[in-house]
Coordinates of C-alpha atoms in Angstrom, one line a residue:
X1 CA -41.3 19.8 -78.4
X2 CA -41.1 23.2 -80.1
X3 CA -43.7 24.7 -77.8
X4 CA -41.8 23.5 -74.8
X5 CA -38.5 25.0 -76.0
X6 CA -40.3 28.2 -76.9
X7 CA -41.8 28.4 -73.4
X8 CA -38.4 27.9 -71.8
X9 CA -36.9 30.7 -74.0
X10 CA -39.6 33.1 -72.8
X11 CA -38.9 32.4 -69.2
X12 CA -35.2 33.0 -69.7
X13 CA -35.9 36.3 -71.4
X14 CA -38.4 37.4 -68.7
X15 CA -35.9 36.6 -66.0
X16 CA -33.1 38.6 -67.8
X17 CA -35.4 41.6 -68.2
X18 CA -36.4 41.5 -64.5
X19 CA -32.7 41.1 -63.5
X20 CA -31.6 44.1 -65.6
X21 CA -34.4 46.2 -64.3
X22 CA -33.4 45.4 -60.7
X23 CA -29.8 46.3 -61.4
X24 CA -30.9 49.6 -63.0
X25 CA -33.1 50.4 -60.0
X26 CA -30.2 49.6 -57.6
X27 CA -27.8 51.9 -59.5
X28 CA -30.3 54.8 -59.6
X29 CA -31.0 54.3 -55.9
X30 CA -27.3 54.3 -55.0
X31 CA -26.7 57.5 -57.0
X32 CA -29.6 59.2 -55.4
X33 CA -28.4 58.1 -51.9
X34 CA -24.9 59.4 -52.6
X35 CA -26.2 62.7 -53.9
X36 CA -28.4 63.2 -50.8
X37 CA -25.5 62.1 -48.6
X38 CA -22.8 64.3 -50.1
X39 CA -24.5 67.2 -51.9
X40 CA -25.0 69.4 -48.7
X41 CA -21.4 68.8 -47.6
X42 CA -20.0 70.1 -50.9
X43 CA -21.3 73.6 -50.4
X44 CA -19.2 75.7 -48.2
X45 CA -21.0 78.3 -46.1
X46 CA -19.8 82.0 -46.1
X47 CA -18.6 81.5 -42.6
X48 CA -16.4 78.5 -43.5
X49 CA -15.0 80.3 -46.5
X50 CA -14.2 83.4 -44.6
X51 CA -12.6 81.6 -41.7
X52 CA -10.6 79.4 -44.0
X53 CA -9.0 82.3 -45.7
X54 CA -8.4 84.1 -42.4
X55 CA -6.6 81.0 -41.2
X56 CA -4.5 80.9 -44.4
X57 CA -3.5 84.6 -43.8
X58 CA -2.6 83.6 -40.3
X59 CA -0.4 80.8 -41.5
X60 CA 1.3 83.1 -44.0
X61 CA 2.5 85.4 -41.2
X62 CA 3.4 82.5 -38.9
X63 CA 0.5 83.2 -36.5
X64 CA 0.0 79.5 -36.0
X65 CA -1.9 79.5 -32.8
X66 CA -4.5 81.8 -34.4
X67 CA -4.6 79.6 -37.5
X68 CA -5.2 76.5 -35.4
X69 CA -8.0 78.1 -33.4
X70 CA -9.7 79.2 -36.6
X71 CA -9.4 75.8 -38.3
X72 CA -10.6 73.9 -35.3
X73 CA -13.6 76.1 -35.2
X74 CA -14.8 75.1 -38.7
X75 CA -13.4 71.6 -39.1
X76 CA -16.3 70.2 -37.1
X77 CA -18.7 71.9 -39.5
X78 CA -17.0 70.5 -42.7
X79 CA -15.2 67.3 -41.5
X80 CA -15.0 66.0 -45.1
X81 CA -12.8 68.8 -46.5
X82 CA -9.1 67.6 -46.7
X83 CA -7.7 71.1 -47.0
X84 CA -9.0 72.0 -43.5
X85 CA -7.3 69.0 -42.0
X86 CA -4.1 69.6 -44.0
X87 CA -3.8 73.2 -42.9
X88 CA -4.6 72.2 -39.3
X89 CA -1.7 69.7 -39.6
X90 CA 0.6 72.6 -40.8
X91 CA -0.4 74.8 -37.9
X92 CA 0.1 72.0 -35.3
X93 CA 3.4 71.0 -37.0
X94 CA 4.7 74.5 -36.6
X95 CA 3.5 74.6 -33.0
X96 CA 5.4 71.3 -32.4
X97 CA 2.2 69.5 -31.6
X98 CA 3.4 66.5 -33.5
X99 CA 0.9 63.9 -32.5
X100 CA -2.0 66.3 -33.3
X101 CA -0.3 67.1 -36.7
X102 CA 0.0 63.4 -37.5
X103 CA -3.7 62.9 -36.7
X104 CA -4.7 65.8 -38.8
X105 CA -2.7 64.8 -41.9
X106 CA -3.8 61.2 -41.6
X107 CA -7.4 62.4 -41.7
X108 CA -6.7 64.6 -44.7
X109 CA -5.1 61.7 -46.5
X110 CA -8.0 59.3 -45.8
X111 CA -10.4 61.8 -47.3
X112 CA -8.2 62.7 -50.3
X113 CA -7.4 59.1 -51.2
X114 CA -4.1 60.1 -52.9
X115 CA -5.5 62.7 -55.3
X116 CA -3.3 65.6 -54.2
X117 CA 0.5 65.1 -54.0
X118 CA 1.0 68.1 -51.7
X119 CA -0.7 66.1 -48.9
X120 CA 1.7 63.2 -49.3
X121 CA 4.6 65.6 -49.1
X122 CA 3.1 67.2 -46.0
X123 CA 2.7 63.7 -44.5
X124 CA 6.4 63.1 -45.1
X125 CA 7.3 66.4 -43.4
X126 CA 5.3 65.4 -40.3
X127 CA 7.0 62.0 -40.3
X128 CA 10.4 63.7 -40.5
X129 CA 9.6 65.8 -37.4
X130 CA 8.5 62.7 -35.6
X131 CA 11.9 61.1 -36.3
X132 CA 10.5 58.5 -38.7
X133 CA 12.7 59.3 -41.7
X134 CA 12.5 55.8 -43.1
X135 CA 8.7 56.0 -43.5
X136 CA 9.0 59.4 -45.0
X137 CA 11.5 58.1 -47.6
X138 CA 9.1 55.3 -48.4
X139 CA 6.1 57.4 -49.1
X140 CA 8.2 59.9 -51.1
X141 CA 9.6 57.1 -53.2
X142 CA 6.1 55.9 -54.0
X143 CA 5.0 59.5 -54.8
X144 CA 8.0 59.9 -57.2
X145 CA 7.2 56.7 -58.9
X146 CA 3.6 57.8 -59.5
X147 CA 4.2 61.5 -60.1
X148 CA 7.8 62.2 -61.1
X149 CA 7.0 65.7 -62.1
X150 CA 6.5 66.8 -58.4
X151 CA 9.9 68.4 -58.2
X152 CA 9.7 69.7 -54.6
X153 CA 8.8 66.2 -53.3
X154 CA 11.6 64.6 -55.4
X155 CA 14.1 67.1 -54.0
X156 CA 12.9 66.4 -50.4
X157 CA 13.5 62.7 -51.1
X158 CA 17.1 63.6 -52.3
X159 CA 17.7 65.5 -49.1
X160 CA 16.6 62.6 -46.9
X161 CA 18.7 60.1 -48.8
X162 CA 21.7 62.4 -48.2
X163 CA 21.3 61.8 -44.5
X164 CA 21.8 58.0 -45.0
X165 CA 25.3 58.3 -46.5
X166 CA 25.6 55.0 -48.3
X167 CA 26.7 54.3 -51.8
X168 CA 23.3 53.0 -52.7
X169 CA 21.6 56.2 -51.4
X170 CA 24.1 58.4 -53.3
X171 CA 23.4 56.6 -56.5
X172 CA 19.7 57.0 -55.9
X173 CA 20.2 60.7 -55.2
X174 CA 22.1 61.2 -58.4
X175 CA 19.3 59.5 -60.4
X176 CA 16.7 61.7 -58.8
X177 CA 18.8 64.9 -59.5
X178 CA 19.2 63.8 -63.1
X179 CA 15.5 63.3 -63.3
X180 CA 14.9 66.9 -62.1
X181 CA 17.5 68.2 -64.6
X182 CA 15.7 66.4 -67.5
X183 CA 12.7 68.6 -66.9
X184 CA 14.6 71.7 -65.8
X185 CA 18.2 71.7 -67.2
X186 CA 18.7 75.3 -66.0
X187 CA 18.1 74.4 -62.3
X188 CA 21.4 75.5 -60.8
X189 CA 20.8 74.1 -57.3
X190 CA 20.2 70.6 -58.7
X191 CA 23.0 70.9 -61.2
X192 CA 25.6 71.9 -58.6
X193 CA 24.5 69.1 -56.2
X194 CA 24.6 66.6 -59.0
X195 CA 28.1 67.7 -60.1
X196 CA 29.5 67.6 -56.6
X197 CA 27.9 64.2 -55.8
X198 CA 29.2 62.8 -59.1
X199 CA 32.7 64.0 -58.1
X200 CA 32.6 62.5 -54.6
X201 CA 31.2 59.2 -55.8
X202 CA 33.7 58.8 -58.6
X203 CA 31.3 59.0 -61.5
X204 CA 33.6 60.8 -64.0
X205 CA 31.3 60.9 -67.0
X206 CA 28.4 62.3 -65.1
X207 CA 30.7 64.9 -63.5
X208 CA 32.0 66.0 -66.9
X209 CA 28.4 66.3 -68.3
X210 CA 27.4 68.5 -65.4
X211 CA 30.5 70.6 -65.5
X212 CA 30.0 71.2 -69.3
X213 CA 26.4 72.3 -68.6
X214 CA 27.6 74.8 -65.9
X215 CA 30.3 76.1 -68.2
X216 CA 27.8 76.9 -70.9
X217 CA 25.8 79.1 -68.5
X218 CA 28.8 80.8 -66.9
X219 CA 29.4 83.8 -69.2
X220 CA 27.5 86.4 -67.1
X221 CA 28.4 85.2 -63.7
X222 CA 30.8 87.2 -61.4
X223 CA 34.5 86.5 -61.8
X224 CA 34.9 84.7 -58.4
X225 CA 32.1 82.3 -59.5
X226 CA 33.8 81.6 -62.8
X227 CA 37.2 81.2 -61.2
X228 CA 36.0 78.4 -58.8
X229 CA 34.2 76.7 -61.7
X230 CA 37.3 76.8 -63.8
X231 CA 39.3 75.2 -60.9
X232 CA 36.7 72.4 -60.6
X233 CA 37.0 71.9 -64.4
X234 CA 40.8 71.7 -64.3
X235 CA 40.7 69.2 -61.3
X236 CA 38.2 67.0 -63.1
X237 CA 40.4 67.0 -66.2
X238 CA 43.3 66.0 -64.0
X239 CA 41.1 63.3 -62.4
X240 CA 41.5 64.9 -59.0
X241 CA 37.9 64.3 -58.1
X242 CA 38.3 65.2 -54.4
X243 CA 39.7 68.7 -55.3
X244 CA 36.9 69.0 -57.9
X245 CA 34.2 68.4 -55.3
X246 CA 35.9 71.0 -53.0
X247 CA 36.1 73.6 -55.8
X248 CA 32.4 73.0 -56.6
X249 CA 31.5 73.7 -53.0
X250 CA 33.2 77.1 -53.2
X251 CA 31.7 77.7 -56.6
X252 CA 28.1 77.1 -55.3
X253 CA 28.6 79.3 -52.2
X254 CA 29.6 82.2 -54.5
X255 CA 26.7 81.4 -56.9
X256 CA 24.0 81.4 -54.3
X257 CA 23.2 85.2 -54.4
X258 CA 22.5 85.2 -58.2
X259 CA 18.9 85.4 -59.4
X260 CA 19.2 82.2 -61.4
X261 CA 20.3 80.2 -58.4
X262 CA 17.5 81.7 -56.2
X263 CA 15.0 80.8 -58.9
X264 CA 16.1 77.2 -58.8
X265 CA 15.9 77.2 -55.0
X266 CA 12.3 78.3 -55.1
X267 CA 11.4 75.7 -57.7
X268 CA 12.7 73.0 -55.5
X269 CA 10.5 74.1 -52.6
X270 CA 13.2 75.7 -50.5
X271 CA 12.1 79.0 -49.0
X272 CA 15.0 80.1 -46.8
X273 CA 13.7 81.0 -43.3
X274 CA 10.1 80.3 -44.1
X275 CA 8.2 78.2 -41.5
X276 CA 7.9 74.4 -42.1
X277 CA 4.9 73.1 -43.9
X278 CA 3.2 74.5 -47.0
X279 CA -0.5 75.3 -46.5
X280 CA -3.1 74.3 -49.0
X281 CA -4.5 77.4 -50.6
X282 CA -7.9 76.3 -51.7
X283 CA -10.7 73.8 -51.0
X284 CA -10.2 70.3 -52.5
X285 CA -13.8 69.0 -52.1
X286 CA -16.0 71.9 -51.1
X287 CA -17.5 74.4 -53.6
X288 CA -17.2 78.0 -52.7
X289 CA -20.3 80.2 -53.1
X290 CA -20.5 81.8 -56.5
X291 CA -19.3 85.4 -56.5
X292 CA -21.9 87.7 -58.0
X293 CA -20.8 91.0 -59.3
X294 CA -23.1 93.9 -58.6
X295 CA -24.5 95.7 -61.7
X296 CA -22.5 98.7 -62.6
X297 CA -23.8 102.0 -61.1
X298 CA -23.9 104.3 -64.1
X299 CA -25.5 107.2 -62.3
X300 CA -23.6 109.3 -59.9
X301 CA -26.1 110.0 -57.2
X302 CA -25.3 111.1 -53.6
X303 CA -27.5 111.8 -50.6
X304 CA -26.2 114.3 -48.1
X305 CA -26.5 113.0 -44.5
X306 CA -25.3 115.2 -41.7
X307 CA -23.4 113.4 -38.9
X308 CA -21.6 114.7 -35.9
X309 CA -18.2 113.1 -36.1
X310 CA -16.3 115.2 -33.5
X311 CA -16.8 117.9 -31.0
X312 CA -14.9 120.3 -33.3
X313 CA -14.6 120.6 -37.0
X314 CA -12.8 117.7 -38.6
X315 CA -9.8 118.5 -40.8
X316 CA -9.2 115.0 -42.0
X317 CA -11.5 112.0 -42.5
X318 CA -10.4 108.3 -42.9
X319 CA -12.5 105.1 -43.2
X320 CA -11.6 102.3 -40.9
X321 CA -12.5 98.9 -42.6
X322 CA -14.9 96.7 -40.8
X323 CA -13.9 93.3 -39.4
X324 CA -15.7 90.1 -38.4
X325 CA -17.4 91.5 -35.3
X326 CA -18.4 94.8 -36.9
X327 CA -21.2 95.4 -39.3
X328 CA -20.2 98.7 -40.9
X329 CA -17.2 100.8 -41.8
X330 CA -16.3 103.4 -39.1
X331 CA -15.2 106.9 -39.9
X332 CA -12.1 108.4 -38.3
X333 CA -12.2 112.2 -37.8
X334 CA -9.1 114.3 -36.9
X335 CA -9.4 117.8 -35.7
X336 CA -7.0 120.3 -34.1
X337 CA -7.4 118.8 -30.7
X338 CA -9.4 115.5 -31.0
X339 CA -9.4 112.2 -32.6
X340 CA -12.8 110.4 -33.0
X341 CA -13.3 106.8 -34.3
X342 CA -16.9 105.9 -35.0
X343 CA -19.1 106.4 -32.0
X344 CA -16.3 105.9 -29.5
X345 CA -15.5 108.8 -27.1
X346 CA -13.1 111.4 -28.5
X347 CA -9.4 111.1 -27.7
X348 CA -6.8 113.8 -27.3
X349 CA -4.9 114.5 -30.5
X350 CA -2.7 117.6 -30.7
X351 CA -2.3 118.2 -34.5
X352 CA 1.0 119.4 -35.9
X353 CA 1.4 123.2 -36.3
X354 CA 2.3 122.8 -40.0
X355 CA -0.2 121.7 -42.6
X356 CA -0.4 118.0 -43.2
X357 CA -1.0 115.9 -46.3
X358 CA -1.5 112.7 -44.3
X359 CA -1.8 113.1 -40.5
X360 CA -2.9 109.4 -40.0
X361 CA -2.8 106.1 -41.7
X362 CA -4.4 102.7 -41.2
X363 CA -2.5 99.4 -40.8
X364 CA -2.6 96.1 -38.9
X365 CA 0.5 97.0 -36.8
X366 CA 0.5 94.0 -34.5
X367 CA -0.8 91.4 -37.0
X368 CA -3.9 90.5 -35.1
X369 CA -6.2 91.0 -38.1
X370 CA -7.7 94.2 -36.6
X371 CA -6.9 97.5 -38.4
X372 CA -5.1 100.0 -36.2
X373 CA -4.5 103.7 -36.5
X374 CA -1.2 105.6 -36.6
X375 CA -1.1 109.4 -36.2
X376 CA 1.5 112.1 -36.5
X377 CA 1.2 115.4 -34.7
X378 CA 2.6 117.8 -32.1
X379 CA 3.2 115.0 -29.6
X380 CA 5.1 112.8 -32.1
X381 CA 3.9 109.5 -33.6
X382 CA 1.3 107.5 -31.8
X383 CA -0.1 104.0 -32.5
X384 CA -3.8 103.4 -31.6
X385 CA -4.1 99.6 -31.3
X386 CA -7.6 98.2 -31.9
X387 CA -8.8 95.7 -29.3
X388 CA -11.1 92.8 -29.8
X389 CA -13.9 94.9 -28.2
X390 CA -13.5 97.6 -30.9
X391 CA -11.9 100.1 -28.5
X392 CA -8.5 101.6 -29.1
X393 CA -5.4 101.8 -26.8
X394 CA -2.8 104.5 -27.2
X395 CA 0.8 103.3 -27.7
X396 CA 3.7 105.8 -27.9
X397 CA 6.4 105.3 -30.6
X398 CA 9.9 106.0 -29.4
X399 CA 11.6 108.4 -31.8
X400 CA 13.7 110.2 -29.2
X401 CA 16.6 110.7 -31.7
X402 CA 14.4 112.7 -34.0
X403 CA 12.3 115.8 -33.8
X404 CA 9.2 115.4 -31.7
X405 CA 6.8 117.0 -34.1
X406 CA 5.7 115.2 -37.3
X407 CA 3.1 116.4 -39.7
X408 CA 2.5 113.4 -42.0
X409 CA 2.8 109.7 -41.8
X410 CA 2.4 106.7 -44.2
X411 CA 2.5 102.9 -43.7
X412 CA 4.5 101.1 -46.4
X413 CA 7.0 98.2 -46.8
X414 CA 9.9 100.4 -47.8
X415 CA 12.5 97.6 -47.9
X416 CA 10.2 95.0 -49.6
X417 CA 11.2 92.6 -46.9
X418 CA 7.7 91.7 -45.7
X419 CA 7.8 94.0 -42.6
X420 CA 5.6 97.1 -42.3
X421 CA 7.5 100.4 -42.1
X422 CA 6.4 103.9 -41.2
X423 CA 7.4 106.9 -43.3
X424 CA 7.2 110.2 -41.5
X425 CA 7.6 113.8 -42.5
X426 CA 8.1 117.0 -40.5
X427 CA 6.9 119.1 -43.5
X428 CA 10.3 120.9 -43.7
X429 CA 13.1 118.4 -44.3
X430 CA 13.8 117.1 -47.8

């Protein structure tokens, strides 16, 4: 009897050990299979990395056709990277290719599996453009429930609810605005909207709370701003909520130019005249190649190499940066009569009679990601636009209301408005 029970126990133990071993082997095999399947796809090639950031630069300057071309050229190589599909959706959205944008963002979401909230917000923006506001509201509500700290998405939901114009939607908007203000009590855009909405919906206590918060911040605001806020406060005290809402509208319009208000606008994801859609600025799955810093060169050693740069002596030398289809930096040589770029044939360049500190400068004048050359001389200002072939075409700059001869030129964003400006000098005027 005992031997029989003992034998049965051994069989059970043996079966358990075999089963556990089989499970362990299965787990190891699955992990190895996954590693072999996904490891190569997680390393981004230099070409993919370079093209991705070129496309990002194109999106930043609203060169959306160029961005779409670049992204389409690499998405086939790395189809499992959500960022590529998301930015392709942004480019197509701006180009009004709405079906293509929806396909691209759907692919990005399927790969991301809800990890990154910015993809959900982009999905909502695509749905809005497709006219499916109800679906956009639904996914933004779900996102707010999961990640209430995503302020830009929350405010986008507020904006969409404002289009419905029902009491229920207004109450939900107020709750969302109050949630934003819990985390950022100084957000003037959200505070103004909450106060005005509380006035128009008859929520006196909430109106008073928001007015008091605004009054506490008002000491340094311009007088017209303070006057409209005081009028809103007086109307609220008199329980004239309609007049209070109207005064708050005038108050906010006068408040908009202040730095504090502009800060709140940026935090809510509102960027004025910026194009629709916010690009993803880095990979979500892929690993970029490690950047290895070259060892410091502690010895100053130069080798003299003679090179014929121009048919005459060069008075000025500049370096033209290389681009994707060029392997090395080209030298620009300017003499009294000639302009030479690399090994291209010399071009006529009549230098200014006066001495020049900067007779030429380099800038991407037409935003095609190819550096161009701008010169100043006896024949005025000239733009030399680089072509895809590496050649240059001369383009005159019309400065007919100014002296024809300039001696120096610089490229700089003088007004800090994102547009490239040219600063010229005739060597005499002050």
